[in-house]
């Protein structure tokens, strides 16, 4: 039978429908299969010799086709069995549905038959409801009659602070009220209506005294809790009673919430004013009691030294309260209260608020120091919250800092500004005192080493070091800020000090003979010693600063050492000006004809130099040596300047010898005056006094033809000598011909060497006076 015959269930041969008309997909699949087979065969049998394996391919394909037919038959058989099982299940389900439908019809008929009987029981149900209401009224009458008396009795117990008894009576009254409300609610629910508002108001009015009792009892409870820290040592019993009542209320709240609000609970409403959450109120009252200690503090009561005393009183009060909580109250409450932690939280928060308020006041430096020291050191010290028994509680509570990092930074900045204002005022006063000392008609004071000094460096040094020491008690950061501020103020002071020195010098130059300026030089030397002391103090302060402090300040760092150097240079310049002023009366007579004969005024010059050098010995090193060396340079420069003025022009070899001999004698006198420099080993690398013998040798040279050689040695030692200086020396000799002069000057022009490193010019400071000749010959070289 073909597939079409199986499909039509064995119809007559004349009625058979072609397979292609019933399943067109079969014809398309067969065409695709034939095409694929032809493609495969054309690939396999492309050559005649391949036909020998035709039987093998036919056998293999027959086996594959048989295998596919077998699997198809097995699959179709499995599907047919599943369809048969499903049809059987449907038949069984239809039978069961018919039985259930029949049973439901019978139940409906029986229900309709019993409806008439239920109507006859409605009157009995109404009678039962009335009976229950009457029974509830009769059973509650004794309670209702005794409510008023119980309220009065409970009020008396509350007033006498018999709190446990009062709370027991109050719980009875609340239970009666709750029962009555529930009975009324149940009666209303049975009758199919909700509890009326009039019934609720009636019950609330009748039990109005209960709510007042709750308020009165709560007020007494919180009064006991708030005063526990003060009276618990004498009598902790009221506090214990208060805690027991709080725990009863908390347990009752929990039970009511679980019974009536939780899953599976009844629909009974919560009693009025429940839950009370008195445990939370307990901790709130405790926090309020702690904060009350800070609320009474006023600004006026804590000004100046009073603030430190106030903080000390807070410390003792908090530690006393903590001792009371830890050793007494902690044993009066359940362990889960963690009363010590609660007190720590409350006191920490109140302290934080209180200190933020204090920080906002217009505090002075001493007050800010007291706050910073208390916050950073005392609060966390073993004497307070760093106590070994409190460390664990503090870590558990994770309270954080008492003042935030930003608040501490603001306080420190405020402290530095306050100290800066004070330091600036003190420095100004010290400078004014210094200026007044300069007008005294006596020598400056001396220290134990004999050096001149005034009170200025002592005041400044002690003030800055004391501020740095006090700031270090707070921390290195504040110490660095304070030192930085002090260095800024030191720089400002030194700038003003230098300006005062300039004005001091101007005033002295206006009237040098004024008796008030008698000790002018002495106070200049004292000022130099003062600067040396201030330099040591400044370097000490800079060494105290931490290495990271320089990067913490955005503004330009102070440079007091540069200001010190400028002030010292100005003071030394004024000292040299005074030396020149004292030498000036004798300088015009130097290197003149009378000087050549009598040797005057060199001894007088040496006397002035010795007097000045003796005073320079009262200056602290290294400025003492610097002044002595500068005096030496000044004397030589003025001596050579006098020589350049051609006050003496030699007319013979004998005069040249006398001039050179007198210059050598002067050199010897100067060396004797400056022997203190040689004695302490502070002679400069280039001794200016060595110039005088060189010039003397140049003048007394007998053979003018050797002047070129002598000049070579002079230029090698003093490369800054100019053509004008050499011309003057040649003029002083008085025996140099025009040819030799030209040769000497040409040699100088050709051999002018550069100045060596570290060489201090001496001829650069000596100007040659202009020539007095009216004109120069065209053939002569101008001198």
XYZ file of C-alpha atoms in Angstrom:
783
model
C 0.000 0.000 0.000
C 1.324 3.438 -0.900
C 1.534 6.384 1.448
C -1.596 7.828 -0.132
C -3.563 4.612 0.515
C -2.519 4.633 4.201
C -3.548 8.227 4.490
C -7.079 7.593 3.152
C -7.673 4.459 5.229
C -7.856 1.919 2.267
C -10.278 3.596 -0.227
C -11.038 2.077 -3.627
C -8.300 2.232 -6.271
C -10.387 4.447 -8.489
C -10.717 7.048 -5.691
C -6.951 7.307 -4.843
C -5.671 10.914 -4.685
C -2.100 11.579 -5.960
C 0.458 12.139 -3.232
C 1.753 15.348 -4.842
C -1.715 16.920 -4.556
C -2.086 16.019 -0.870
C 1.557 16.804 0.195
C 3.240 19.124 -2.329
C 6.314 19.307 -0.032
C 6.998 15.624 -0.775
C 7.424 16.300 -4.507
C 9.784 19.244 -3.784
C 11.818 17.174 -1.330
C 12.023 14.299 -3.802
C 13.312 16.652 -6.517
C 15.965 18.032 -4.156
C 17.014 14.520 -3.196
C 17.312 13.429 -6.823
C 19.355 16.529 -7.618
C 21.678 15.897 -4.703
C 22.061 12.251 -5.692
C 22.891 13.109 -9.308
C 25.447 15.661 -8.121
C 27.044 13.109 -5.843
C 27.051 10.375 -8.530
C 28.571 12.678 -11.143
C 31.364 13.430 -8.717
C 32.015 9.834 -7.752
C 31.674 8.154 -11.190
C 33.340 10.786 -13.331
C 35.596 8.197 -15.011
C 34.835 4.694 -16.434
C 37.158 2.822 -14.084
C 35.113 4.101 -11.140
C 32.088 1.996 -12.208
C 33.823 -1.106 -10.811
C 32.879 0.105 -7.292
C 29.184 0.621 -8.167
C 28.068 -2.515 -6.362
C 29.872 -1.398 -3.195
C 28.187 2.020 -3.229
C 24.771 0.423 -3.927
C 25.109 -1.951 -1.006
C 26.201 0.862 1.353
C 23.337 3.135 0.323
C 20.817 0.277 0.694
C 22.007 -0.317 4.265
C 21.776 3.415 5.063
C 18.252 3.618 3.619
C 17.129 0.587 5.630
C 18.555 2.139 8.804
C 16.685 5.406 8.191
C 13.403 3.537 7.566
C 13.842 1.644 10.813
C 14.377 4.819 12.856
C 11.384 6.512 11.223
C 9.114 3.581 12.037
C 10.347 3.558 15.660
C 9.701 7.288 16.049
C 6.218 7.144 14.536
C 5.341 4.199 16.776
C 6.478 6.173 19.863
C 4.331 9.172 18.866
C 1.284 6.962 18.305
C 1.654 5.376 21.758
C 1.838 8.811 23.389
C -1.287 10.021 21.617
C -3.178 6.897 22.755
C -2.167 7.448 26.421
C -3.302 11.101 26.230
C -6.703 10.146 24.866
C -7.156 7.686 27.741
C -6.383 10.391 30.315
C -8.916 12.738 28.739
C -11.623 10.078 28.962
C -10.932 9.525 32.697
C -10.992 13.293 33.382
C -14.342 13.670 31.654
C -15.823 10.934 33.863
C -14.542 12.557 37.086
C -15.910 15.977 36.066
C -19.338 14.493 35.573
C -19.244 13.042 39.123
C -18.163 16.348 40.702
C -20.852 18.278 38.868
C -23.460 15.853 40.130
C -22.223 16.245 43.765
C -22.289 20.064 43.571
C -25.877 19.992 42.356
C -26.888 17.859 45.330
C -25.085 20.268 47.786
C -26.861 23.249 46.243
C -30.209 21.618 46.678
C -29.475 20.829 50.369
C -28.301 24.434 51.027
C -31.462 25.875 49.614
C -33.420 23.547 51.846
C -31.582 24.754 55.059
C -31.944 28.523 54.370
C -35.390 28.597 55.963
C -34.010 27.003 59.147
C -31.232 29.654 59.521
C -33.776 32.492 59.423
C -35.455 31.063 62.489
C -32.113 31.338 64.463
C -31.621 35.108 63.926
C -33.724 36.013 66.923
C -31.668 33.612 69.065
C -28.429 35.298 67.889
C -29.758 38.770 68.878
C -30.665 37.457 72.305
C -27.129 36.009 72.682
C -25.518 39.341 71.779
C -27.623 41.201 74.278
C -26.767 38.612 76.898
C -23.032 39.025 76.326
C -23.315 42.801 76.567
C -25.242 42.576 79.799
C -22.723 40.049 81.139
C -19.805 42.370 80.266
C -21.561 45.320 81.886
C -22.246 43.354 85.059
C -18.661 42.027 85.238
C -17.145 45.526 84.629
C -19.356 47.371 87.103
C -17.023 46.814 90.093
C -14.097 47.980 88.036
C -15.939 51.014 86.706
C -17.019 52.047 90.220
C -13.413 51.727 91.472
C -11.729 53.661 88.589
C -12.052 57.021 90.313
C -10.640 55.792 93.601
C -7.761 53.970 91.843
C -6.881 57.103 89.893
C -6.724 59.132 93.110
C -4.680 56.442 94.838
C -2.263 56.254 91.911
C -1.862 60.041 91.909
C -0.947 59.880 95.594
C 1.622 57.169 94.901
C 3.139 59.191 92.060
C 3.396 62.306 94.208
C 5.126 60.340 96.965
C 7.460 58.816 94.294
C 6.378 55.259 95.049
C 6.832 54.715 91.352
C 6.669 50.929 91.127
C 3.354 50.744 93.014
C 1.966 53.625 90.991
C 2.976 51.934 87.764
C 1.316 48.666 88.824
C -1.964 50.497 89.501
C -1.625 52.353 86.215
C -1.161 49.090 84.315
C -4.389 47.739 85.925
C -6.307 50.813 84.861
C -4.979 50.595 81.319
C -5.832 46.879 81.153
C -9.430 47.630 82.253
C -9.730 50.357 79.667
C -8.338 48.106 76.970
C -10.692 45.237 77.926
C -13.751 47.488 77.857
C -12.821 48.900 74.478
C -12.246 45.411 73.143
C -15.594 44.153 74.466
C -17.361 47.111 72.892
C -15.465 46.538 69.679
C -16.339 42.831 69.715
C -20.010 43.542 70.355
C -20.089 46.029 67.526
C -18.345 43.566 65.235
C -20.849 40.836 66.103
C -23.729 43.092 65.225
C -22.061 43.896 61.926
C -21.241 47.559 62.715
C -18.067 49.400 63.808
C -17.501 50.854 67.261
C -19.275 54.184 67.363
C -17.456 57.444 68.053
C -19.786 58.164 70.974
C -18.764 54.935 72.703
C -15.083 55.734 72.189
C -15.504 59.248 73.563
C -17.493 57.927 76.517
C -14.752 55.450 77.453
C -12.029 58.060 76.914
C -13.873 60.528 79.145
C -14.448 57.971 81.854
C -10.753 56.969 81.819
C -9.433 60.521 81.248
C -7.556 60.371 84.530
C -5.461 57.489 83.184
C -3.825 59.644 80.520
C -3.022 62.302 83.103
C -1.504 59.618 85.316
C 0.713 58.484 82.438
C 1.963 62.040 81.955
C 2.534 62.532 85.680
C 4.369 59.217 86.020
C 6.518 59.987 82.967
C 7.362 63.407 84.369
C 8.504 61.875 87.650
C 10.451 59.179 85.837
C 12.358 61.677 83.712
C 13.015 63.859 86.737
C 14.612 60.860 88.444
C 16.646 59.960 85.342
C 17.832 63.529 84.763
C 18.982 63.861 88.378
C 20.542 60.408 88.537
C 24.080 61.721 88.042
C 23.679 64.063 90.994
C 21.735 61.974 93.546
C 22.553 58.375 92.594
C 25.477 58.221 95.030
C 23.173 59.018 97.978
C 20.157 56.920 96.931
C 20.106 54.943 93.670
C 16.733 53.283 94.492
C 14.556 55.778 92.553
C 16.780 55.347 89.491
C 16.478 51.557 89.708
C 12.690 51.854 89.982
C 12.614 54.151 86.968
C 14.656 51.680 84.906
C 12.352 48.785 85.912
C 9.313 50.787 84.859
C 10.950 51.690 81.538
C 11.725 48.028 80.887
C 8.136 47.005 81.780
C 6.761 49.551 79.357
C 9.198 48.513 76.645
C 8.283 44.832 77.089
C 4.575 45.678 77.031
C 5.021 47.714 73.833
C 6.802 44.777 72.231
C 4.105 42.278 73.236
C 1.278 44.481 71.995
C 3.015 45.084 68.683
C 3.660 41.369 68.171
C 0.107 40.311 69.120
C -1.774 42.956 67.194
C 0.518 44.182 64.516
C 2.552 41.145 63.508
C 1.648 38.393 61.046
C -0.912 36.019 62.468
C -1.955 38.498 65.160
C -5.575 39.378 66.000
C -7.325 42.473 64.770
C -7.537 43.983 68.236
C -6.466 47.685 68.031
C -3.562 49.056 70.077
C -4.518 50.762 73.346
C -4.446 54.584 73.412
C -0.999 56.221 73.388
C 0.785 53.003 72.528
C 3.610 52.277 71.889
C 5.216 54.671 74.376
C 8.893 53.960 73.521
C 10.025 54.996 76.983
C 13.460 53.414 76.514
C 14.233 55.895 73.739
C 12.888 58.672 75.977
C 15.217 57.432 78.736
C 18.299 58.022 76.584
C 16.967 61.340 75.316
C 16.502 62.539 78.914
C 20.014 61.350 79.743
C 21.441 63.341 76.817
C 19.414 66.372 77.881
C 20.799 66.071 81.416
C 24.340 66.012 80.053
C 23.774 68.997 77.762
C 22.270 70.989 80.654
C 25.764 71.233 82.131
C 26.939 73.169 79.057
C 23.822 75.214 78.364
C 24.310 77.537 81.333
C 27.786 78.647 80.225
C 27.927 82.270 79.090
C 30.533 84.191 77.150
C 31.370 86.595 79.969
C 31.988 83.843 82.524
C 34.688 82.216 80.402
C 36.749 85.199 79.225
C 40.521 85.274 79.675
C 41.872 82.910 82.364
C 38.297 81.912 83.107
C 38.172 79.819 79.941
C 41.002 77.551 81.072
C 39.320 77.214 84.462
C 36.028 76.450 82.772
C 37.589 73.701 80.657
C 39.282 72.261 83.731
C 35.957 72.264 85.565
C 34.362 70.499 82.604
C 37.072 67.852 82.715
C 36.542 67.146 86.405
C 32.747 67.186 86.081
C 32.762 64.782 83.109
C 35.183 62.374 84.793
C 33.149 62.485 88.020
C 29.978 61.749 86.064
C 31.729 58.937 84.191
C 32.827 57.406 87.471
C 29.231 57.553 88.692
C 27.944 55.969 85.481
C 30.582 53.222 85.307
C 30.685 52.219 88.972
C 27.079 52.805 90.020
C 24.496 53.463 87.321
C 25.885 50.816 84.953
C 24.956 48.176 87.567
C 21.419 49.555 87.867
C 20.459 48.992 84.225
C 20.413 45.958 81.907
C 23.702 45.221 80.155
C 22.272 45.962 76.723
C 21.797 49.599 77.771
C 25.578 50.171 77.555
C 25.051 53.235 79.700
C 28.723 54.240 79.689
C 28.753 54.339 75.888
C 25.512 56.326 75.896
C 26.991 58.873 78.312
C 30.180 59.089 76.233
C 28.130 59.756 73.104
C 26.028 62.406 74.809
C 28.973 64.171 76.457
C 31.056 64.021 73.262
C 28.273 65.549 71.183
C 27.598 68.256 73.771
C 31.302 69.042 74.057
C 31.545 69.241 70.278
C 28.649 71.711 70.122
C 29.925 73.714 73.089
C 33.489 73.981 71.777
C 32.269 75.011 68.332
C 30.359 77.815 70.060
C 33.444 78.783 72.077
C 35.596 78.733 68.918
C 33.260 81.212 67.245
C 33.948 83.807 69.952
C 36.522 86.561 69.534
C 39.244 84.769 71.486
C 42.725 85.915 72.319
C 45.835 83.804 71.828
C 45.893 82.502 75.409
C 42.267 81.421 75.191
C 42.774 79.718 71.830
C 45.790 77.903 73.273
C 43.669 76.681 76.184
C 41.043 75.298 73.775
C 43.596 73.649 71.466
C 45.534 72.134 74.354
C 42.356 70.803 75.929
C 41.048 69.321 72.676
C 44.283 67.794 71.384
C 46.000 66.702 74.583
C 43.869 66.777 77.707
C 40.677 65.261 76.231
C 42.458 62.172 74.876
C 44.975 61.896 77.716
C 44.952 59.055 80.296
C 43.457 61.549 82.742
C 40.327 61.783 80.628
C 39.046 59.804 77.626
C 42.378 58.058 77.149
C 41.910 56.214 80.441
C 42.602 52.496 79.920
C 39.096 51.574 81.084
C 37.504 54.030 78.622
C 39.608 53.380 75.519
C 37.592 50.311 74.522
C 34.297 52.174 74.874
C 35.639 55.131 72.870
C 36.800 52.866 70.059
C 33.483 50.985 70.069
C 31.446 54.154 69.796
C 33.598 55.577 66.952
C 32.903 59.122 68.118
C 35.399 60.817 65.842
C 37.372 63.973 66.663
C 36.048 66.512 69.134
C 36.707 69.271 66.576
C 36.982 68.550 62.860
C 40.263 68.963 60.992
C 38.874 72.090 59.301
C 37.849 73.526 62.664
C 41.285 72.830 64.146
C 42.965 74.469 61.174
C 40.774 77.551 61.573
C 41.569 77.692 65.298
C 45.288 77.384 64.634
C 45.149 80.117 61.993
C 43.206 82.249 64.443
C 45.847 81.586 67.093
C 48.698 82.503 64.738
C 46.972 85.750 63.729
C 46.384 86.669 67.368
C 50.000 85.928 68.273
C 51.150 87.856 65.206
C 49.244 90.923 66.330
C 50.815 90.678 69.781
C 54.310 90.039 68.374
C 53.997 92.982 65.989
C 52.981 95.290 68.836
C 55.827 94.102 71.070
C 58.365 94.457 68.260
C 57.172 97.988 67.576
C 57.502 98.860 71.261
C 60.956 97.258 71.420
C 62.084 99.263 68.385
C 60.814 102.480 69.960
C 62.755 101.696 73.132
C 65.820 101.010 70.972
C 65.500 104.383 69.257
C 65.221 106.075 72.645
C 68.352 104.257 73.842
C 70.279 105.691 70.894
C 69.712 109.180 72.327
C 71.135 108.331 75.742
C 74.238 110.235 76.886
C 76.088 107.130 77.976
C 77.684 104.082 76.404
C 75.527 101.084 75.537
C 75.377 98.176 77.942
C 77.811 95.295 77.531
C 77.314 91.578 77.952
C 79.483 89.220 79.994
C 82.000 89.075 77.108
C 82.337 92.843 76.898
C 80.443 93.293 73.620
C 78.115 96.236 73.162
C 74.419 95.417 73.044
C 70.977 96.789 73.883
C 67.775 95.164 75.078
C 66.319 94.776 71.577
C 67.732 91.336 70.609
C 66.987 89.886 74.042
C 63.353 90.965 73.886
C 62.868 89.755 70.307
C 64.688 86.444 70.817
C 62.896 85.568 74.034
C 59.523 86.502 72.570
C 59.919 84.390 69.399
C 61.423 81.403 71.205
C 58.737 81.493 73.874
C 55.980 81.590 71.233
C 57.587 78.660 69.389
C 57.911 76.693 72.648
C 54.289 77.322 73.587
C 53.078 76.414 70.076
C 55.064 73.163 70.202
C 52.975 72.149 73.201
C 50.054 71.979 70.754
C 51.908 70.349 67.853
C 54.678 70.661 65.295
C 52.354 72.105 62.686
C 51.371 75.042 64.909
C 55.007 75.463 65.949
C 56.023 75.737 62.292
C 53.260 78.254 61.560
C 54.259 80.323 64.596
C 57.933 80.294 63.614
C 57.009 81.225 60.051
C 54.947 84.116 61.342
C 57.789 85.188 63.656
C 60.243 85.182 60.754
C 57.908 87.401 58.730
C 57.664 89.836 61.624
C 61.429 89.647 62.153
C 61.966 90.595 58.508
C 59.567 93.541 58.859
C 61.329 94.651 62.052
C 64.763 94.501 60.427
C 63.566 96.538 57.461
C 62.277 99.184 59.861
C 65.498 98.871 61.853
C 67.571 99.565 58.741
C 65.415 102.602 57.925
C 65.937 103.821 61.491
C 69.708 103.433 61.074
C 69.599 105.508 57.876
C 67.610 108.228 59.637
C 69.989 108.038 62.615
C 72.928 108.618 60.271
C 71.225 111.531 58.534
C 70.458 113.183 61.854
C 74.070 112.815 62.939
C 75.429 114.249 59.683
C 73.193 117.289 60.012
C 74.863 118.248 63.326
C 77.910 116.082 64.157
C 78.920 118.303 67.089
C 75.617 117.840 68.914
C 76.160 116.450 72.412
C 73.250 114.073 71.903
C 75.298 112.386 69.166
C 78.304 111.898 71.415
C 77.777 108.147 71.523
C 76.625 107.816 67.936
C 79.405 105.394 66.968
C 78.905 103.322 70.110
C 75.257 102.643 69.317
C 76.065 101.851 65.693
C 78.456 99.188 66.943
C 75.829 97.949 69.425
C 73.341 97.692 66.536
C 75.768 95.502 64.623
C 76.196 93.210 67.644
C 72.414 93.116 68.005
C 72.086 91.948 64.404
C 74.588 89.152 65.044
C 72.517 87.959 68.018
C 69.318 88.149 65.970
C 70.993 86.175 63.180
C 71.822 83.329 65.560
C 68.274 83.401 66.906
C 66.845 83.353 63.375
C 69.002 80.394 62.352
C 67.939 78.550 65.502
C 64.270 79.132 64.700
C 64.739 77.988 61.111
C 66.417 74.787 62.310
C 63.445 74.055 64.561
C 61.071 74.051 61.581
C 60.252 70.680 60.060
C 61.360 70.032 56.498
C 57.799 69.865 55.152
C 56.752 73.245 56.594
C 58.133 75.235 53.669
C 55.739 73.562 51.212
C 52.704 74.224 53.422
C 52.745 77.988 52.906
C 51.581 79.360 49.603
C 53.002 82.859 50.073
C 56.653 83.770 49.558
C 58.705 82.427 52.498
C 60.294 85.024 54.767
C 63.959 85.917 54.356
C 65.033 87.610 57.583
C 68.685 86.692 57.003
C 68.731 88.859 53.870
C 67.155 91.706 55.832
C 69.755 91.165 58.564
C 72.537 91.335 55.996
C 71.159 94.593 54.601
C 70.899 96.103 58.078
C 74.457 95.037 59.007
C 75.831 96.416 55.738
C 74.087 99.731 56.335
C 75.395 99.937 59.902
C 78.949 99.077 58.786
C 78.723 101.708 56.074
C 77.690 104.298 58.663
C 80.594 103.227 60.890
C 83.030 103.702 58.006
C 81.462 107.065 57.234
C 82.070 108.086 60.827
C 85.683 106.900 60.605
C 86.162 108.928 57.441
C 84.553 111.920 59.152
C 87.024 111.642 62.054
C 89.965 111.246 59.660
C 88.898 114.102 57.411
C 90.542 116.969 59.402
C 93.976 115.367 58.965
C 93.765 114.042 55.412
C 94.396 117.416 53.629
C 97.850 117.643 55.320
C 98.868 114.201 54.112
C 101.613 113.896 51.421
C 102.316 117.635 51.437
C 105.629 119.460 51.799
C 105.243 119.902 55.590
C 104.402 116.218 55.870
C 107.543 115.397 53.902
C 109.646 117.357 56.382
C 107.910 116.752 59.714
C 105.953 113.468 59.172
C 102.703 115.035 60.312
C 99.728 114.201 60.443
C 100.282 110.422 60.225
C 100.537 109.900 64.039
C 97.219 111.685 64.484
C 95.652 109.491 61.824
C 96.968 106.419 63.598
C 95.579 107.700 66.886
C 92.112 108.034 65.319
C 92.454 104.584 63.780
C 93.534 103.009 67.065
C 90.628 104.604 68.912
C 88.180 103.272 66.333
C 89.775 99.833 66.218
C 89.539 99.645 69.999
C 85.814 100.316 69.754
C 85.463 97.756 66.982
C 86.732 95.200 69.468
C 83.402 95.641 71.302
C 81.555 94.167 68.289
C 80.770 90.466 68.047
C 82.684 88.445 65.479
C 82.689 88.116 62.535
C 81.625 91.751 62.110
C 84.472 92.875 64.324
C 87.030 91.559 61.827
C 85.025 92.936 58.921
C 85.055 96.433 60.448
C 88.781 96.271 61.105
C 89.490 95.145 57.555
C 87.201 97.825 56.140
C 89.032 100.442 58.214
C 92.298 99.213 56.748
C 90.957 99.465 53.196
C 89.558 102.919 53.881
C 92.831 104.206 55.251
C 94.837 102.901 52.284
C 92.296 104.222 49.762
C 92.361 107.685 51.344
C 96.151 107.623 51.487
C 96.440 106.703 47.791
C 93.730 109.247 46.937
C 95.852 111.924 48.636
C 98.844 110.709 46.636
C 96.858 110.980 43.402
C 96.208 114.655 44.124
C 99.931 115.371 43.452
C 100.387 117.512 46.526
C 104.094 116.778 46.338
C 106.009 116.575 43.037
C 109.636 115.570 43.366
C 112.272 117.804 41.850
C 115.286 115.615 42.497
C 116.354 112.111 43.334
C 116.759 113.123 46.975
C 113.142 114.253 47.213
C 112.042 111.007 45.606
C 114.032 109.128 48.231
C 112.572 111.228 51.057
C 109.043 110.756 49.725
C 109.475 107.016 49.435
C 111.125 106.837 52.861
C 108.276 108.796 54.488
C 105.695 106.561 52.810
C 107.468 103.503 54.217
C 107.457 105.081 57.688
C 103.755 105.760 57.376
C 103.239 102.174 56.275
C 105.084 100.994 59.384
C 102.915 103.181 61.633
C 99.768 101.915 59.975
C 100.917 98.332 60.385
C 101.528 98.940 64.084
C 98.017 100.374 64.402
C 96.508 97.389 62.585
C 98.619 94.768 64.321
C 95.436 93.507 66.011
C 94.398 92.105 62.641
C 97.623 90.156 62.327
C 97.370 89.014 65.912
C 93.999 87.260 65.497
C 94.795 85.790 62.074
C 92.059 87.610 60.211
C 94.195 89.363 57.581
C 92.510 89.545 54.200
C 93.834 87.586 51.221
C 95.044 90.893 49.672
C 96.488 93.158 52.342
C 95.875 96.737 51.195
C 98.837 98.018 53.258
C 101.140 96.072 50.928
C 100.366 98.683 48.266
C 102.263 101.476 50.018
C 105.728 99.830 49.807
C 105.086 99.000 46.137
C 104.228 102.609 45.347
C 107.241 103.811 47.351
C 109.548 101.525 45.343
C 108.001 102.827 42.114
C 108.697 106.449 43.146
C 112.284 106.017 44.417
C 113.472 103.903 41.485
C 116.711 105.536 40.370
C 116.765 104.401 36.738
C 113.684 105.633 34.819
C 114.407 103.043 32.150
C 113.485 100.325 34.633
C 110.011 101.780 35.130
C 108.489 99.431 32.529
C 109.752 96.446 34.505
C 108.584 97.965 37.796
C 105.197 98.699 36.232
C 104.849 95.053 35.156
C 105.166 93.954 38.765
C 102.717 96.633 39.902
C 100.114 95.630 37.307
C 100.546 91.935 38.168
C 99.668 92.652 41.814
C 97.014 95.316 41.177
C 95.410 94.693 37.773
C 92.771 97.404 38.329
C 95.316 100.249 38.156
C 94.493 102.558 35.288
C 96.457 104.715 32.882
C 95.458 107.838 34.841
C 96.879 106.410 38.073
C 100.191 105.527 36.394
C 100.382 108.971 34.800
C 100.022 110.614 38.210
C 102.787 108.416 39.612
C 105.024 109.393 36.724
C 104.228 113.060 37.355
C 105.103 112.700 41.029
C 108.517 111.301 40.121
C 109.223 114.412 38.064
C 112.023 112.811 36.031
C 110.199 110.802 33.392
C 110.794 111.840 29.794
C 108.082 111.870 27.180
C 109.438 108.759 25.450
C 109.642 106.731 28.633
C 106.150 107.923 29.611
C 104.808 106.821 26.252
C 106.544 103.430 26.501
C 105.230 102.894 30.042
C 101.674 103.823 29.102
C 101.810 101.693 25.955
C 102.977 98.738 27.996
C 100.121 99.316 30.436
C 97.602 99.465 27.606
C 98.910 96.283 26.019
C 99.260 94.239 29.184
C 96.012 95.131 30.942
C 95.106 91.710 32.470
C 91.564 90.722 33.514
C 90.703 90.872 37.197
C 91.261 87.463 38.823
C 88.395 85.744 40.671
C 88.058 86.923 44.241
C 90.192 90.015 43.712
C 88.944 93.144 45.476
C 89.762 96.267 43.423
C 91.429 99.122 45.230
C 92.228 101.639 42.479
C 88.650 101.479 41.176
C 87.498 103.470 44.230
C 90.231 106.110 43.714
C 89.376 108.797 41.200
C 92.181 110.835 39.671
C 91.506 114.595 39.832
C 91.208 116.246 36.415
C 94.330 117.912 35.040
C 94.735 121.663 35.639
C 96.421 122.217 32.236
C 94.562 124.516 29.883
C 95.499 122.466 26.829
C 97.596 119.537 25.688
C 100.269 119.538 22.983
C 99.287 117.514 19.937
C 102.430 115.406 20.155
C 102.140 114.643 23.819
C 100.024 111.967 25.358
C 97.515 113.360 27.883
C 98.053 112.248 31.451
